[in-house]
Amino acid sequence: MSSSSGDTFRFAALSAVKHGYVPMGVAAHPRFTPVVVADDADQGDWVHERNQLLADELGVPYVKDVEKAIAEYDVQVAVISSQAERHCDLSVRAADAGLHIIQDKPMSTAVSECDRVIEAVERNYVKFMMWNRNFMPALLQARDAVRSGAVGVPHAIHVDFYFASDAGPHKGSAKPGDAPIDWLEYQKDAHATGRDGGVGLEPMGELKIEGIYPLAYIQMLLGADVQRVFARTASHFHQVNVDNNVEDLASVTLEMEHGILGSLAIGRIGKASHPDGGLIKIWVMGSEGALAINESKPEAGVYYRGQPAGEARNQRVAGEGDYLLVDDFANAIDTDGDTILDARAGRAISATVEAALESGRTGSPVTVT
Amino acid sequence: MVRLALVGCRRDGEPYAEAVGRLQGAQFVATIDADIDSAERAATALGAPNAYLGMEDLIIEDMDGFDAVVIDAPNRAHASLVKAAAILGKHVLVETPLALSSTDAEEVTSACRAADVRLMVGAASRFVPATRVVKESIDSGKLGQPGLLRIHRWESRDTSDWPTLEAEAALDGGSVMGQIIRELDLATWMFGSMPTEVYAIGRKQGGAGLPDHDYVQVHLGFPNDGMALIDYSAALPAGQGYSSLSVIGSTGAAYSDNHQNMNLLYRGGSPQALDTGYGAQHVLAQLQEFVDAITEERDPMVTGEDGTAAVQVAEAVKSAIDSGHSAKMNGGSHELV
């Protein structure tokens, strides 16, 4: 379906069991109007409950039939925030229905699924965008500095991406005889209280859950594909990660096109490990200079007697990132251009993550395929 | 009073000159360099009464007039100078690297032990105030089990310095043995062990004609799932450098970053960042530790064994860069896989 410049787009939230902020972020843009929440009828009660909550918040119906909802509500855009292992299936179905797509991260739990999405999106000539953080003010500043030539020809990039949040009981807290923490049950509980995470049947570590963000930064800033990785992964902080054999801490050496080198340090490091929710930093080195970027800027600090220990002392205050992201998506539809993070870019990130996980398992460098 | 002789005055006595006025229980009594002018400039800067062309001259004239040597000579001379000091019964502070091979490092460490002289390997990075805060937070248990160490160190090399870089590459260990070895030492110190895995890549960012890499990136694995990412660059444009160090542990984290230490100067146009810096505190602390180890008759904070460990890791890093493979600890050494 096509839309002329300036038109509004009717969107369906196809499953919103996690990250309700994605459809809410889309709904906040004046060119996007939510018309329905939909999901497959065979999903569990907890899925339907969450979808209904979102539908109530958006003031739209909830329909337990995806294809029926698309047809009956004249939907033009699908916003997908299901369990991670269903992302690609819903995206393919949306593409085959002619819908443009905004999909939550990760792109998929399997690179092969990403290939299905690419095929469907390109066959149906629809736009696809992975939800990302590339329009944060500090990222735009870094992008502008790199584009202006301020650092010359880039030759290295490093990103720290730490979420200072807890993920249930700490590592080592399990007592003899304790059953392993069930991944899905833990994630459902985590999202009941609004914490971030990787909702789905399949356990996921931080590389899969959050890796898209820093790898998307690297893609946007340097435009170079990752060709080979060497990684170390560990369940270092949380019992749920130990019990499900997925990492909550990882370090990755990146060897990229054009001889560019990089590294990524990523983790869910525990609430105590940063006063403001986590450190996200980007360093770019080039032939003429270098950048050190704190992604949280701009921010404002508030301190008061009796302030809870877990309350951030410094708060991010530039909330335009989501608007600019959705606006970029609208512009891609208007102009038949590329989105900031399309299906092929998303697939490249998934492949990098898979290679890093393999490297962490084998202890050897792995070529990204 | 511990009497110190500076051996190697290529920096005219800097950075010790900034620290010497506050050094307690010691003084410089002599300087030595094959360039007598450098030796004399260093003597003036350090308040030392005598400057010599070589160790032999000092030994002949005043063998009993000094207790210890501080070696700041080219890297290629470190091992032989340490050994000579041990033979003379003089305590030694030698700037890193202890030697250009682990074999030589082990040999001179043993020589000093046998001669019962204090051997300290210069690791001024350990004495940087913010780094000490980070280490103390690990040692106190505040951070729990260290998980990920991240270090950046970037500096500039003027193009007029390329001949020096070439000499270093040929004789003095280059970027790995001459530069990033400091960060490798920090990593073994922070984790309290040798790395079990080593992976590294080098690049010649300043041009393919460079004799050695001016950019090195290292990835280390440590016991208990520890890991370290280290990058060193000598390719910044002329001017101040940048450094950053952070440790993420199982129960806490510590961050030390030049970025945090910036103040702003508004002079029209965009504001300039001013790095507040530490002055010569780390140099003084290192010298004082050496002096105290002598007077207290104990091992210094950075021993010959520590220096040898750093050289071993640097050798593994060089092997990894040259081969494109990772190296794993097997027995007491790293083997390529």
XYZ file of C-alpha atoms in Angstrom:
706
model
C 0.000 0.000 0.000
C 1.392 3.427 -0.772
C 0.953 6.744 0.952
C 1.669 10.234 -0.315
C 3.833 12.650 1.623
C 2.055 14.110 4.640
C -0.545 11.363 4.844
C -1.155 9.624 8.128
C -0.545 5.912 8.442
C -2.915 3.508 10.131
C -0.970 1.019 12.177
C -1.656 -2.263 13.898
C 0.327 -3.314 16.944
C 0.909 -6.999 16.209
C 1.544 -8.432 19.636
C 2.968 -6.236 22.336
C 4.037 -8.618 25.042
C 7.194 -6.641 25.601
C 8.388 -3.144 25.004
C 5.052 -1.458 24.889
C 7.095 1.674 24.318
C 7.581 0.695 20.688
C 3.903 1.009 19.671
C 3.527 3.900 22.107
C 6.492 5.621 20.497
C 4.953 5.163 17.068
C 1.549 6.369 18.286
C 3.145 9.545 19.615
C 4.084 10.630 16.090
C 1.352 12.716 14.468
C 1.536 10.805 11.193
C 0.825 7.421 12.775
C -2.587 6.449 14.095
C -3.135 3.206 16.012
C -6.259 1.435 14.822
C -6.032 -2.053 16.284
C -3.988 -4.413 18.444
C -3.909 -7.956 17.083
C -2.344 -11.315 17.795
C -2.762 -14.987 17.018
C -5.557 -16.647 18.932
C -3.401 -19.592 19.995
C -1.168 -17.471 22.192
C -1.253 -17.910 25.961
C -3.537 -15.986 28.279
C -0.688 -13.821 29.502
C -0.109 -12.657 25.911
C -3.747 -11.730 25.417
C -3.813 -9.933 28.754
C -0.887 -7.730 27.797
C -2.259 -7.064 24.331
C -5.579 -6.035 25.841
C -3.795 -3.649 28.207
C -2.080 -1.984 25.267
C -5.345 -1.824 23.314
C -7.014 -0.135 26.282
C -4.165 2.341 26.581
C -4.331 3.159 22.877
C -8.121 3.223 22.859
C -8.411 0.667 20.080
C -9.919 -2.820 19.734
C -7.962 -5.995 20.395
C -8.524 -8.733 17.791
C -7.339 -12.309 18.269
C -6.745 -12.821 14.544
C -3.870 -11.030 12.834
C -4.976 -11.396 9.226
C -8.573 -10.486 10.054
C -7.428 -7.353 11.882
C -5.225 -6.268 8.980
C -8.057 -6.686 6.514
C -10.845 -5.172 8.556
C -9.020 -2.134 9.892
C -7.381 -0.971 6.665
C -3.943 -1.240 8.237
C -0.934 0.195 6.419
C 1.825 -0.342 8.992
C 2.574 -3.183 11.381
C 4.376 -2.515 14.653
C 5.669 -5.808 16.000
C 6.766 -6.356 19.578
C 6.028 -10.026 20.206
C 8.156 -12.693 21.839
C 11.515 -12.629 20.069
C 11.104 -15.993 18.306
C 7.874 -14.758 16.642
C 9.277 -11.504 15.310
C 10.171 -12.725 11.863
C 7.051 -14.806 11.299
C 4.843 -11.817 12.044
C 7.033 -9.562 9.889
C 6.805 -11.956 6.937
C 3.043 -12.159 7.289
C 2.802 -8.384 7.550
C 4.980 -7.935 4.465
C 2.874 -10.442 2.518
C -0.170 -8.383 3.480
C 1.514 -5.326 1.977
C 2.250 -3.590 5.263
C 5.273 -1.485 6.051
C 6.903 -2.768 9.224
C 8.492 -1.467 12.402
C 9.878 -4.409 14.331
C 11.215 -4.573 17.848
C 14.655 -6.032 18.530
C 16.209 -8.498 18.255
C 15.498 -9.063 14.602
C 15.262 -12.761 15.286
C 16.726 -15.544 17.359
C 18.041 -17.121 14.129
C 19.825 -15.588 11.154
C 17.867 -17.833 8.775
C 14.668 -16.138 9.906
C 16.184 -12.778 9.064
C 16.705 -14.014 5.509
C 12.990 -14.824 5.302
C 12.157 -11.268 6.294
C 14.521 -9.796 3.712
C 12.948 -11.914 0.991
C 9.404 -11.003 2.018
C 10.106 -7.290 2.430
C 11.875 -6.965 -0.905
C 9.367 -9.115 -2.775
C 6.512 -6.979 -1.492
C 8.279 -3.620 -1.851
C 7.484 -2.588 1.716
C 9.606 -0.652 4.177
C 11.128 -2.371 7.204
C 12.814 -0.793 10.197
C 14.309 -2.318 13.313
C 13.591 -0.213 16.373
C 16.853 1.476 17.380
C 18.479 4.368 19.243
C 20.322 5.972 16.372
C 18.552 9.291 16.741
C 19.724 9.961 20.294
C 21.221 13.475 20.353
C 24.741 12.315 21.165
C 24.641 9.817 18.300
C 23.570 12.530 15.890
C 26.431 14.678 17.166
C 28.869 11.825 16.591
C 27.424 11.180 13.152
C 27.772 14.824 12.188
C 31.344 14.946 13.447
C 32.302 11.870 11.457
C 30.482 13.056 8.312
C 32.084 16.488 8.515
C 35.518 14.901 8.441
C 36.411 16.128 11.922
C 38.183 12.847 12.707
C 39.323 12.216 9.152
C 39.049 8.679 7.812
C 37.774 6.489 10.657
C 39.934 3.513 11.524
C 38.623 2.336 14.883
C 35.400 2.404 16.855
C 34.613 1.177 20.352
C 31.314 1.028 22.178
C 30.465 0.337 25.803
C 26.814 -0.550 26.229
C 26.013 -1.306 29.840
C 22.582 -1.424 31.398
C 22.918 -0.982 35.129
C 19.840 -2.988 35.957
C 19.257 -6.081 37.993
C 17.798 -9.204 36.442
C 16.469 -11.126 39.379
C 18.555 -12.951 41.967
C 22.295 -12.502 41.802
C 24.608 -15.217 40.545
C 25.398 -17.653 43.268
C 22.130 -17.084 45.107
C 20.706 -20.488 44.178
C 20.591 -22.930 47.062
C 21.133 -26.671 46.678
C 17.974 -28.237 45.348
C 16.627 -25.015 43.845
C 15.059 -25.496 40.422
C 16.628 -23.494 37.632
C 14.876 -20.175 37.016
C 12.521 -20.581 34.056
C 13.459 -18.021 31.416
C 9.992 -17.166 30.169
C 8.436 -17.018 33.606
C 11.178 -14.707 34.778
C 10.804 -12.471 31.721
C 7.043 -12.252 32.125
C 7.558 -11.138 35.699
C 10.273 -8.650 34.666
C 7.971 -7.023 32.135
C 5.128 -6.908 34.584
C 7.194 -4.337 36.459
C 8.411 -2.591 33.331
C 11.998 -3.858 33.270
C 13.755 -4.449 30.006
C 14.564 -7.950 28.896
C 14.244 -10.715 26.345
C 10.719 -12.032 26.469
C 10.298 -15.339 24.707
C 10.575 -19.075 25.077
C 14.195 -19.091 23.987
C 16.681 -17.718 26.526
C 18.756 -14.868 25.173
C 21.870 -13.184 26.430
C 22.715 -9.528 26.196
C 24.279 -9.801 22.761
C 20.968 -10.945 21.317
C 18.760 -8.775 23.487
C 20.669 -5.481 23.312
C 23.479 -5.994 20.845
C 21.504 -4.406 18.043
C 21.789 -0.986 19.652
C 25.578 -0.623 19.756
C 26.063 -2.528 16.515
C 23.546 -0.201 14.874
C 25.547 2.765 16.159
C 28.624 1.340 14.497
C 26.749 0.725 11.267
C 25.374 4.247 11.175
C 28.622 5.974 12.073
C 30.997 4.028 9.873
C 28.894 2.151 7.316
C 31.281 -0.790 7.409
C 30.243 -4.426 7.739
C 31.747 -6.599 10.432
C 33.742 -9.417 8.826
C 35.291 -11.287 11.732
C 34.883 -11.353 15.500
C 36.595 -12.645 18.599
C 34.457 -12.744 21.710
C 34.351 -13.649 25.354
C 30.992 -14.231 27.012
C 30.048 -14.916 30.614
C 27.124 -15.267 32.983
C 28.683 -12.943 35.512
C 25.903 -11.239 37.404
C 22.549 -12.976 37.466
C 21.300 -16.415 38.420
C 18.729 -16.478 35.612
C 21.571 -16.179 33.105
C 23.555 -18.921 34.796
C 20.532 -21.223 34.924
C 19.753 -20.668 31.245
C 23.350 -20.640 30.006
C 23.158 -17.215 28.391
C 25.557 -14.374 28.882
C 24.958 -11.153 30.753
C 28.443 -9.867 29.971
C 30.324 -9.965 26.691
C 33.329 -8.441 24.999
C 33.768 -8.566 21.240
C 36.657 -7.592 19.001
C 35.336 -6.487 15.604
C 37.285 -6.650 12.362
C 35.444 -4.656 9.714
C 35.588 -3.639 6.101
C 38.258 -1.150 5.001
C 40.605 -2.384 7.731
C 38.528 -0.785 10.459
C 38.841 -2.312 13.907
C 36.415 -2.072 16.768
C 35.252 -3.507 20.015
C 32.064 -3.882 21.950
C 31.632 -4.315 25.688
C 28.055 -5.108 26.635
C 26.313 -6.270 29.747
C 23.408 -6.107 32.157
C 25.695 -5.217 35.001
C 23.459 -4.742 38.014
C 21.793 -1.636 39.396
C 24.620 -0.842 41.777
C 27.189 -0.491 39.023
C 26.262 2.937 37.719
C 24.396 5.823 39.332
C 22.259 6.614 36.314
C 21.140 3.368 34.803
C 24.218 2.479 32.852
C 27.116 3.755 30.815
C 26.863 3.989 27.056
C 29.953 5.412 25.398
C 31.264 5.545 21.885
C 34.822 6.221 20.822
C 35.805 6.833 17.198
C 39.404 7.168 16.025
C 40.361 8.496 12.632
C 43.235 9.811 10.608
C 42.728 13.374 11.819
C 41.411 12.959 15.355
C 39.177 11.086 17.726
C 35.836 11.339 19.500
C 34.744 10.302 22.976
C 30.950 10.422 23.194
C 28.730 9.918 26.224
C 25.418 8.764 24.801
C 23.408 9.910 27.804
C 23.948 13.633 27.153
C 22.117 15.968 27.566
C 20.970 15.285 31.100
C 19.928 17.036 34.273
C 20.896 16.115 37.809
C 18.549 15.961 40.797
C 19.673 15.092 44.329
C 17.617 15.286 47.484
C 17.455 14.106 51.061
C 15.995 10.638 51.304
C 16.465 9.997 47.624
C 16.063 6.254 47.003
C 19.321 4.526 46.261
C 17.966 3.159 43.000
C 16.794 6.470 41.595
C 18.966 7.907 38.852
C 20.703 11.086 39.929
C 21.121 12.244 36.363
C 18.253 11.924 33.935
C 18.279 12.031 30.176
C 16.305 15.065 29.057
C 16.289 14.946 25.257
C 13.314 12.824 24.324
C 13.295 13.418 20.571
C 14.970 10.188 19.561
C 11.801 8.160 19.139
C 10.054 10.931 17.233
C 12.963 11.343 14.843
C 13.177 7.586 14.378
C 9.519 7.246 13.449
C 9.771 10.358 11.300
C 12.647 8.753 9.426
C 10.442 5.742 8.807
C 7.646 7.943 7.473
C 10.106 9.706 5.209
C 11.303 6.368 3.850
C 7.737 5.526 2.907
C 7.153 8.975 1.393
C 10.294 8.953 -0.723
C 10.669 5.201 -1.294
C 14.012 5.565 0.442
C 15.899 3.442 2.948
C 15.087 3.315 6.624
C 17.858 3.985 9.130
C 18.028 0.263 9.991
C 16.459 -1.908 7.328
C 16.131 -5.683 7.032
C 19.543 -6.227 5.466
C 21.242 -4.119 8.125
C 19.298 -5.980 10.785
C 20.383 -9.290 9.296
C 24.023 -8.168 9.302
C 23.740 -7.337 12.993
C 22.131 -10.704 13.766
C 24.920 -12.465 11.911
C 27.535 -10.529 13.887
C 25.833 -11.521 17.116
C 25.705 -15.182 16.092
C 29.373 -15.130 15.180
C 30.258 -13.509 18.501
C 28.326 -16.146 20.414
C 30.113 -18.873 18.492
C 33.462 -17.246 19.175
C 32.612 -17.052 22.853
C 31.856 -20.774 22.820
C 34.899 -21.860 20.840
C 37.491 -19.340 21.996
C 38.530 -18.690 18.404
C 37.920 -15.853 15.948
C 34.840 -16.461 13.750
C 34.054 -15.106 10.305
C 30.668 -13.405 10.023
C 28.504 -15.034 7.339
C 69.153 8.732 52.791
C 68.962 6.495 49.707
C 71.334 7.778 47.036
C 70.020 7.380 43.518
C 71.808 7.408 40.186
C 69.767 8.030 37.037
C 70.979 5.834 34.194
C 69.690 7.101 30.865
C 68.896 10.789 30.468
C 67.141 10.854 27.069
C 64.399 12.915 28.645
C 66.891 15.216 30.455
C 65.678 13.936 33.796
C 61.996 14.491 33.112
C 59.537 13.450 34.518
C 61.538 12.762 37.710
C 62.499 16.418 38.007
C 58.904 17.351 38.849
C 58.832 14.798 41.643
C 62.287 15.005 43.150
C 61.564 18.030 45.335
C 58.943 16.052 47.244
C 60.777 12.748 47.424
C 61.413 11.711 51.013
C 64.414 9.786 52.241
C 66.291 9.875 48.941
C 68.161 12.130 46.565
C 69.769 11.883 43.161
C 73.551 11.960 43.425
C 74.511 11.180 39.839
C 73.268 11.013 36.287
C 74.670 8.896 33.480
C 74.216 9.083 29.731
C 76.270 8.442 26.620
C 75.361 12.019 25.707
C 77.158 14.004 28.397
C 75.094 17.097 27.665
C 71.897 15.188 28.439
C 73.497 13.830 31.587
C 74.455 17.320 32.703
C 71.011 18.759 31.956
C 69.453 15.922 33.933
C 71.869 16.482 36.814
C 70.845 20.122 36.950
C 67.157 19.246 36.822
C 67.496 16.642 39.585
C 69.918 18.533 41.808
C 72.523 15.800 41.361
C 76.126 16.928 41.895
C 77.694 14.724 39.227
C 77.106 13.709 35.619
C 78.890 10.810 33.918
C 79.344 9.480 30.433
C 78.897 5.854 31.444
C 78.377 3.454 34.343
C 82.081 2.601 34.321
C 82.968 6.213 35.096
C 80.593 6.296 38.057
C 81.911 2.985 39.360
C 85.505 4.096 39.089
C 84.956 7.465 40.683
C 82.321 6.770 43.273
C 81.345 3.110 43.608
C 80.290 3.570 47.219
C 78.601 6.880 46.609
C 75.244 5.527 45.442
C 72.824 2.878 46.650
C 70.441 2.417 43.773
C 69.987 3.066 40.086
C 66.935 4.363 38.276
C 67.128 3.103 34.695
C 65.471 5.184 31.993
C 67.673 4.065 29.131
C 66.473 2.678 25.773
C 64.573 -0.568 26.233
C 67.251 -2.636 24.552
C 69.647 -1.816 27.370
C 67.342 -2.555 30.269
C 68.245 -6.183 30.914
C 72.004 -5.654 30.745
C 71.832 -2.598 33.003
C 69.720 -4.419 35.579
C 72.149 -7.300 35.577
C 75.086 -4.922 35.960
C 73.396 -3.222 38.901
C 72.783 -6.578 40.565
C 76.444 -7.523 40.160
C 77.383 -4.218 41.781
C 74.959 -4.845 44.626
C 72.828 -1.816 43.765
C 69.047 -1.719 44.052
C 67.245 -1.116 40.745
C 64.198 0.716 39.488
C 63.922 0.026 35.761
C 61.270 1.522 33.525
C 59.111 -1.016 31.743
C 59.811 -3.286 29.934
C 62.071 -5.180 32.265
C 63.592 -6.861 29.229
C 62.717 -7.510 25.607
C 62.194 -11.231 26.179
C 60.726 -13.262 28.997
C 63.916 -15.332 29.101
C 65.995 -12.242 29.778
C 63.413 -10.940 32.227
C 63.529 -14.160 34.227
C 67.318 -14.133 34.177
C 67.734 -10.632 35.511
C 65.022 -11.152 38.111
C 66.889 -14.191 39.384
C 70.142 -12.239 39.363
C 68.641 -9.555 41.567
C 67.166 -12.108 43.946
C 70.501 -13.867 44.196
C 72.268 -10.581 44.874
C 69.635 -9.612 47.448
C 68.963 -6.259 45.811
C 65.542 -4.724 45.421
C 64.313 -4.830 41.838
C 61.298 -2.710 40.972
C 59.846 -2.499 37.474
C 58.531 0.923 36.616
C 54.776 0.770 36.131
C 53.787 4.364 36.647
C 50.321 3.569 35.293
C 49.653 1.669 38.513
C 50.362 4.820 40.490
C 47.986 7.138 38.653
C 45.629 8.324 41.429
C 42.381 7.323 39.716
C 43.798 3.915 38.794
C 44.703 3.333 42.421
C 41.136 4.141 43.430
C 39.871 1.554 40.952
C 42.324 -1.076 42.186
C 41.516 -0.384 45.800
C 37.839 -0.848 45.057
C 38.641 -4.306 43.649
C 40.910 -5.248 46.528
C 38.351 -4.160 49.111
C 35.735 -6.432 47.561
C 33.410 -3.599 46.606
C 33.328 -4.688 42.976
C 33.046 -8.413 43.647
C 34.594 -10.642 41.008
C 36.143 -8.478 38.250
C 34.403 -9.225 34.975
C 35.428 -6.765 32.275
C 38.335 -4.349 32.176
C 38.363 -1.745 29.410
C 41.401 0.476 28.765
C 41.991 3.090 26.081
C 45.290 4.939 25.756
C 45.807 7.248 22.869
C 48.721 9.541 22.292
C 50.200 11.528 19.488
C 53.421 11.048 17.635
C 54.738 13.916 15.566
C 55.874 12.907 12.101
C 59.329 14.091 13.112
C 59.233 11.239 15.627
C 58.950 8.534 12.948
C 62.698 7.884 12.934
C 62.466 7.296 16.659
C 59.542 4.950 16.124
C 61.589 3.094 13.558
C 64.476 2.714 15.963
C 62.136 1.547 18.649
C 60.528 -0.975 16.371
C 63.869 -2.394 15.384
C 65.576 -2.434 18.739
C 63.267 -1.451 21.525
C 60.192 -3.633 21.197
C 57.891 -1.317 19.260
C 54.307 -0.665 20.131
C 53.743 -3.916 21.974
C 56.856 -4.366 24.083
C 57.490 -0.662 24.363
C 54.018 0.786 24.846
C 50.966 -1.388 25.371
C 52.922 -3.577 27.793
C 51.936 -0.979 30.417
C 48.272 -1.756 29.908
C 48.981 -5.497 29.827
C 50.604 -5.051 33.248
C 47.549 -3.177 34.482
C 45.329 -6.024 33.299
C 47.295 -8.754 35.091
C 47.395 -6.555 38.176
C 43.667 -5.837 38.185
C 42.729 -9.494 37.675
C 45.515 -10.819 39.875
C 46.502 -13.453 37.332
C 47.932 -14.127 33.908
C 45.453 -14.133 31.030
C 44.289 -17.549 29.870
C 43.531 -16.285 26.348
C 45.162 -13.652 24.189
C 43.920 -12.199 20.918
C 45.346 -9.102 19.307
C 45.390 -7.103 16.112
C 47.763 -4.376 14.989
C 47.376 -1.702 12.362
C 49.617 0.894 10.724
C 47.172 3.784 10.730
C 49.864 6.282 9.854
C 50.696 4.512 6.640
C 51.772 1.140 5.330
C 55.371 2.274 5.310
C 55.560 2.422 9.095
C 57.973 -0.137 10.507
C 55.593 -1.040 13.298
C 51.955 -0.821 14.252
C 50.823 2.496 15.637
C 47.491 1.045 16.690
C 47.139 -2.153 18.701
C 43.984 -3.740 20.010
C 44.166 -6.569 22.557
C 41.468 -8.900 23.876
C 42.324 -10.985 26.935
C 40.526 -13.737 28.796
C 41.123 -14.334 32.481
C 40.100 -17.045 34.958
C 36.577 -16.851 36.402
C 35.218 -15.513 33.100
C 37.255 -12.334 33.304
C 37.929 -10.383 30.126
C 39.806 -7.273 29.056
C 39.654 -5.001 26.021
C 42.690 -2.770 25.536
C 43.507 -0.421 22.705
C 46.589 1.717 22.271
C 47.101 4.317 19.572
C 50.086 6.461 18.718
C 48.173 8.015 15.827
C 46.432 10.973 17.430
C 47.235 14.344 15.905
C 49.828 16.365 17.820
C 48.536 17.405 21.197
C 47.251 15.896 24.382
C 46.420 12.249 24.661
C 43.444 10.411 26.087
C 43.109 7.589 28.553
C 40.249 5.725 30.122
C 39.987 2.702 32.392
C 36.917 0.958 33.742
C 36.272 -2.262 35.621
C 32.874 -3.943 35.742
C 32.630 -6.394 38.620
C 29.934 -8.744 39.806
C 28.759 -6.363 42.537
C 29.959 -2.957 41.387
C 31.924 -0.977 38.858
C 34.622 1.690 38.819
C 35.273 4.210 36.089
C 38.291 6.435 35.463
C 38.096 8.478 32.290
C 39.756 11.637 31.014
C 36.305 12.491 29.702
C 35.131 12.907 33.296
C 38.078 15.149 34.122
C 37.423 17.854 31.577
C 36.696 21.478 32.342
C 35.573 24.005 29.766
C 37.212 27.092 28.290
C 35.043 29.567 26.425
C 37.034 31.828 24.147
C 34.616 32.383 21.333
C 33.378 29.661 19.008
C 32.958 26.189 20.464
C 34.208 25.641 24.013
C 37.555 23.901 24.477
C 37.958 20.986 26.824
C 40.709 21.290 29.443
C 42.016 18.097 30.980
C 42.704 18.705 34.675
C 45.342 15.959 34.809
C 47.432 14.632 37.729
C 50.749 16.373 37.286
C 53.659 14.186 38.417
C 51.871 12.485 41.298
C 52.258 9.044 39.790
C 55.973 9.483 39.132
C 56.555 10.633 42.692
C 54.489 7.777 44.100
C 56.462 5.251 42.078
C 59.835 6.690 43.112
C 58.765 6.891 46.734
C 57.603 3.280 46.693
C 61.028 2.242 45.378
C 62.810 4.192 48.093
C 60.528 2.861 50.813
C 61.025 -0.728 49.651
C 64.755 -0.243 50.041
C 64.602 1.343 53.476
C 61.998 -1.104 54.727
C 63.859 -4.075 53.234
C 60.824 -5.517 51.486
C 59.682 -6.336 47.977
C 58.474 -3.303 46.080
C 54.940 -3.073 44.765
C 56.016 -4.086 41.260
C 58.578 -6.861 41.355
C 60.767 -8.478 38.767
C 58.260 -11.323 38.638
C 55.514 -8.814 37.786
C 57.727 -7.321 35.110
C 58.427 -10.761 33.702
C 54.720 -11.553 33.573
C 54.066 -8.395 31.582
C 56.797 -9.327 29.105
C 55.308 -12.815 28.726
C 51.888 -11.404 27.934
C 53.441 -8.938 25.486
C 55.159 -11.845 23.726
C 51.797 -13.619 23.423
C 50.244 -10.434 22.046
C 52.946 -10.144 19.408
C 52.449 -13.787 18.417
C 48.713 -13.279 18.127
C 49.144 -10.177 15.971
C 51.689 -11.841 13.701
C 49.683 -15.051 13.278
C 46.084 -13.794 13.288
C 45.262 -16.514 15.796
C 44.363 -16.456 19.441
C 46.700 -17.900 22.043
C 45.726 -19.976 25.044
C 47.617 -20.617 28.253
C 49.100 -24.126 28.317
C 51.309 -24.952 31.222
C 53.144 -21.773 31.941
C 53.071 -20.217 28.501
C 50.670 -19.110 25.798
C 50.363 -21.277 22.692
C 48.724 -20.284 19.450
C 45.524 -22.170 18.579
